[in-house]
mmCIF file of C-alpha atoms in Angstrom:
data_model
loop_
_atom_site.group_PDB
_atom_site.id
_atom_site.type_symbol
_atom_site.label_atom_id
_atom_site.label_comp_id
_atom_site.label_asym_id
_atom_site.label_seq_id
_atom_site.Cartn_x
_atom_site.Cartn_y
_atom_site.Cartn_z
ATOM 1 C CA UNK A 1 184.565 159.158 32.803
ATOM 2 C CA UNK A 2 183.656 155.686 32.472
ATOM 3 C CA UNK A 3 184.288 154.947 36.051
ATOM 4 C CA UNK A 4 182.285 157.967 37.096
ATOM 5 C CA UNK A 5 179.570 156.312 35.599
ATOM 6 C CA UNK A 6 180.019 153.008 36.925
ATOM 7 C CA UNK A 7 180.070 154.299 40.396
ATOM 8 C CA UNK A 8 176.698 156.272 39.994
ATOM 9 C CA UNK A 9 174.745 153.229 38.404
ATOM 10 C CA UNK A 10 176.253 151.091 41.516
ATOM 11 C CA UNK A 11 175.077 153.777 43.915
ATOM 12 C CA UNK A 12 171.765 154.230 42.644
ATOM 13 C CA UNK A 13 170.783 150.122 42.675
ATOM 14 C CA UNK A 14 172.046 150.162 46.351
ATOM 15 C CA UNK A 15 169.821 153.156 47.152
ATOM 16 C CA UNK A 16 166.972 151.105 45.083
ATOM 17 C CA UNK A 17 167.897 148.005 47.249
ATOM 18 C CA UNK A 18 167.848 149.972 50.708
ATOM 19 C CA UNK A 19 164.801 151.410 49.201
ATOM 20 C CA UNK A 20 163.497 148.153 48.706
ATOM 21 C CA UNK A 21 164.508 146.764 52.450
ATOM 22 C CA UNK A 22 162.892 149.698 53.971
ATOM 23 C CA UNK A 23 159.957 149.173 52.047
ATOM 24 C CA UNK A 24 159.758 145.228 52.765
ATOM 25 C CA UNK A 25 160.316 145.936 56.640
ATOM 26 C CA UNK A 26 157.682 148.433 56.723
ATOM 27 C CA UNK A 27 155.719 146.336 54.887
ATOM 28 C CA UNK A 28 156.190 143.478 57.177
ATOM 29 C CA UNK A 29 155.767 144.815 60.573
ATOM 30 C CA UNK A 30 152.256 146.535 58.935
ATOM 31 C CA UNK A 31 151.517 142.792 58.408
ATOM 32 C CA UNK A 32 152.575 141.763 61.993
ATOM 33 C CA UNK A 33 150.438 144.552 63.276
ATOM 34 C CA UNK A 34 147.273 143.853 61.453
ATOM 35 C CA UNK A 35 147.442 140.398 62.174
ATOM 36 C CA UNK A 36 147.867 141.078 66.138
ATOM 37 C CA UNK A 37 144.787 143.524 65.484
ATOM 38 C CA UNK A 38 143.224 140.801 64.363
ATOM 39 C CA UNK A 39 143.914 138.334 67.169
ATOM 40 C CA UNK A 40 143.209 140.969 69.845
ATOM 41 C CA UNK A 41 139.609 141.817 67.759
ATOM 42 C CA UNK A 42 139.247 137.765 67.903
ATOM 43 C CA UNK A 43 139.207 137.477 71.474
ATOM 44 C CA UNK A 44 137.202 140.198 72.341
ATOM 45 C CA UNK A 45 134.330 138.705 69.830
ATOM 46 C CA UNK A 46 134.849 135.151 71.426
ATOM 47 C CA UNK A 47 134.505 136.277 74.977
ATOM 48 C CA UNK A 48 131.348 138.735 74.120
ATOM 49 C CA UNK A 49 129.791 135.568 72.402
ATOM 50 C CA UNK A 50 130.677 133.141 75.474
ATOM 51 C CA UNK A 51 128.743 135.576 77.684
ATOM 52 C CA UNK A 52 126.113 136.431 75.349
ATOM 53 C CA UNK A 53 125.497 132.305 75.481
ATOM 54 C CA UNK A 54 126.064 132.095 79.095
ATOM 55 C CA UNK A 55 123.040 134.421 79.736
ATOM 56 C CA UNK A 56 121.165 132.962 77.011
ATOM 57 C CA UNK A 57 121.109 129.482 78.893
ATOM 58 C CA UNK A 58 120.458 131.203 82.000
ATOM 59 C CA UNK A 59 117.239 132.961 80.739
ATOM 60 C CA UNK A 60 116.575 129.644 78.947
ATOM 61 C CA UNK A 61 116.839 127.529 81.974
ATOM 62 C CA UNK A 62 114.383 129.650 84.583
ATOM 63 C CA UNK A 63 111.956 130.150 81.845
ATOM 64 C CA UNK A 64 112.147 126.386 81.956
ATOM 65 C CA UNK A 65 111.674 125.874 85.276
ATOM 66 C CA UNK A 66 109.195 128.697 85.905
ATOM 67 C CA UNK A 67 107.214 126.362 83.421
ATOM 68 C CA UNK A 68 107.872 123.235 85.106
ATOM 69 C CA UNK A 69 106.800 124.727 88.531
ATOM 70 C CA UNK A 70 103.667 126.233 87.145
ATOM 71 C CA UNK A 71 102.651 122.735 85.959
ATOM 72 C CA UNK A 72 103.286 121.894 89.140
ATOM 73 C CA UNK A 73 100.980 123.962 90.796
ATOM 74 C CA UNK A 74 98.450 122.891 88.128
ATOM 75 C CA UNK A 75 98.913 119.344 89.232
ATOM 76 C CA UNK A 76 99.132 119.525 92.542
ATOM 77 C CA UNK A 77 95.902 121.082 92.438
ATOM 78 C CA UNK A 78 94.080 119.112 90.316
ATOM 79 C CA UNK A 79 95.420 116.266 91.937
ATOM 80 C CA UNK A 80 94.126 117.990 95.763
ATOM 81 C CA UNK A 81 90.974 118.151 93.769
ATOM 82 C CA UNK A 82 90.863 114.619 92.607
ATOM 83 C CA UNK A 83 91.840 112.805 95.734
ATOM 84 C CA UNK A 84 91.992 115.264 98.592
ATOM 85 C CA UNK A 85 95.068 114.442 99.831
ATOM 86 C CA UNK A 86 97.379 116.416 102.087
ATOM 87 C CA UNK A 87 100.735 115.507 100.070
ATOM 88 C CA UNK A 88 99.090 116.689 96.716
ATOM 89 C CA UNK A 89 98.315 120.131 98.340
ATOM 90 C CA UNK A 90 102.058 120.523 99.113
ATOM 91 C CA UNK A 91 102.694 119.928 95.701
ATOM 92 C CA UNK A 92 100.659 123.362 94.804
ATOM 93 C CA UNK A 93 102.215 124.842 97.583
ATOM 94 C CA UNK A 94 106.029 124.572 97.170
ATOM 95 C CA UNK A 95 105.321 124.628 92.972
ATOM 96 C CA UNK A 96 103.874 128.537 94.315
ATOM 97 C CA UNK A 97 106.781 128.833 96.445
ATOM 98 C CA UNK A 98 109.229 127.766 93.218
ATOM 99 C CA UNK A 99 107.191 129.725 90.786
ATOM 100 C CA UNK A 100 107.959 132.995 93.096
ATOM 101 C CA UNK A 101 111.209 132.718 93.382
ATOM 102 C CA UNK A 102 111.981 131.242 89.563
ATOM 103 C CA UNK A 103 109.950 134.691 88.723
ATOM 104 C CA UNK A 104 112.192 137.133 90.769
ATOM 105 C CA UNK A 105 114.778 135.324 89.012
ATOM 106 C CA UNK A 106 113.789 135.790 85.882
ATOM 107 C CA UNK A 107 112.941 139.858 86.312
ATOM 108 C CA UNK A 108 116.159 139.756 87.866
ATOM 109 C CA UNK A 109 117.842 138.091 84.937
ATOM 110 C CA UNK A 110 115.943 140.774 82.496
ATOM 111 C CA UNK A 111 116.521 143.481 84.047
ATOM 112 C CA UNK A 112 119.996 143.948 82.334
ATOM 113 C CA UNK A 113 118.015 144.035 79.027
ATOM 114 C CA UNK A 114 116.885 147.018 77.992
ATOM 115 C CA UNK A 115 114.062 145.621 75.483
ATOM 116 C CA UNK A 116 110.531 147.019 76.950
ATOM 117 C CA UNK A 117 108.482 144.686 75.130
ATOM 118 C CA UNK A 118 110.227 141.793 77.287
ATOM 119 C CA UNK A 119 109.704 143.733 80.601
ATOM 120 C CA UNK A 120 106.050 144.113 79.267
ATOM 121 C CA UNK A 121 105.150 140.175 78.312
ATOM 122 C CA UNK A 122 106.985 138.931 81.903
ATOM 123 C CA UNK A 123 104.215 141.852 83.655
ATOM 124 C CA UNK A 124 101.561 140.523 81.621
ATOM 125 C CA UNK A 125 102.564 136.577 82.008
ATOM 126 C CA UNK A 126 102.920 137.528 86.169
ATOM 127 C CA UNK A 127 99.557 139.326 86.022
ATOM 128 C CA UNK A 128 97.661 136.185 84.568
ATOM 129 C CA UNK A 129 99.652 133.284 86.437
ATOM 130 C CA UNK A 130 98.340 135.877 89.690
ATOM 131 C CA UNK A 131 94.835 136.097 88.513
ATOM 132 C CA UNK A 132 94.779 132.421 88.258
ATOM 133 C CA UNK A 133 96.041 131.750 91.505
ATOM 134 C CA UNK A 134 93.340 134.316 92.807
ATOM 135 C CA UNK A 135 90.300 133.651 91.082
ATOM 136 C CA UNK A 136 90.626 129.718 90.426
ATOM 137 C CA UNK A 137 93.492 127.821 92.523
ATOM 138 C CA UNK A 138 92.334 129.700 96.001
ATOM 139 C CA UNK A 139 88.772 129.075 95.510
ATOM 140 C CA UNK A 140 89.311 125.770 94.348
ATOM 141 C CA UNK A 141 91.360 125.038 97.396
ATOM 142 C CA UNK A 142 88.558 126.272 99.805
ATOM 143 C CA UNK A 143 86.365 124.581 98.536
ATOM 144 C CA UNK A 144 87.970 121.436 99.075
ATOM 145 C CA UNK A 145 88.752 122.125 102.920
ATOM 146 C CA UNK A 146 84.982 122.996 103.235
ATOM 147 C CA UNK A 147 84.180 119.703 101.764
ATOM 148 C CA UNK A 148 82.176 120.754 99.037
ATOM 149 C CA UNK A 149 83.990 118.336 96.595
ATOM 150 C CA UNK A 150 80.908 118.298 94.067
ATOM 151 C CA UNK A 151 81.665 122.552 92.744
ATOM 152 C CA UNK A 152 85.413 121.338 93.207
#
């Protein structure tokens, strides 16, 4: 009888060890799993950040030159104004010519957003920079190749 019970206390810890191993191996390729998960997860958050900055720079960098080539329309005018020289009036023209094209960039670039307010401030920026070039940098000009340099 005693060796009965020796053998059933012997086969019970090795279940409770296989138990154990199963339990630990489980365990451990859960663990292997999750952390794969997690590098996966990692590189799809990386790369959606890398292009969330690459268009940020690109918006950032034509708003900055639609800027700089509305300036330069501004000072090649005032500068045709000032001195009435040919050169300064190409300056206001190819600063018109960069400022069109830097816009269609820009509406371009937005497009892909979905955000109406920012479709509505570019339309309302476009409609001023146009009524300026309309009502003051046209006139001005004219007036300039007419001569009349005093209402200039």
């Amino acid at each position: 009888m005693q060796w009965r019970s020796l053998y059933r206390r012997k086969t019970q810890q090795t279940s409770l060890v296989q138990q154990l191993k199963g339990r630990l191996l489980l365990t451990t390729v859960l663990f292997i799993l999750a952390l794969a998960m997690r590098f996966v997860v990692g590189i799809y958050i990386t790369n959606s950040e890398r292009s969330i900055d690459t268009r940020t720079i690109k918006l950032n960098d034509t708003i900055n030159s639609l800027t700089l080539f509305m300036v330069d329309q501004d000072t090649g005018l005032r500068s045709y104004i000032s001195w009435g020289k040919v050169q300064d009036a190409q300056v206001f023209f190819v600063g018109r010519k960069n400022y069109l094209g830097s816009l269609k960039t820009l509406s371009q670039l937005l497009a892909q957003q979905n955000e109406q307010d920012i479709h509505t401030a570019l339309e309302q920026s476009a409609q001023r920079a146009e009524f300026w070039y309309a009502n003051y940098a046209i006139p001005q000009q004219k007036r300039i190749l007419a001569g009349n340099f005093i209402e200039a």
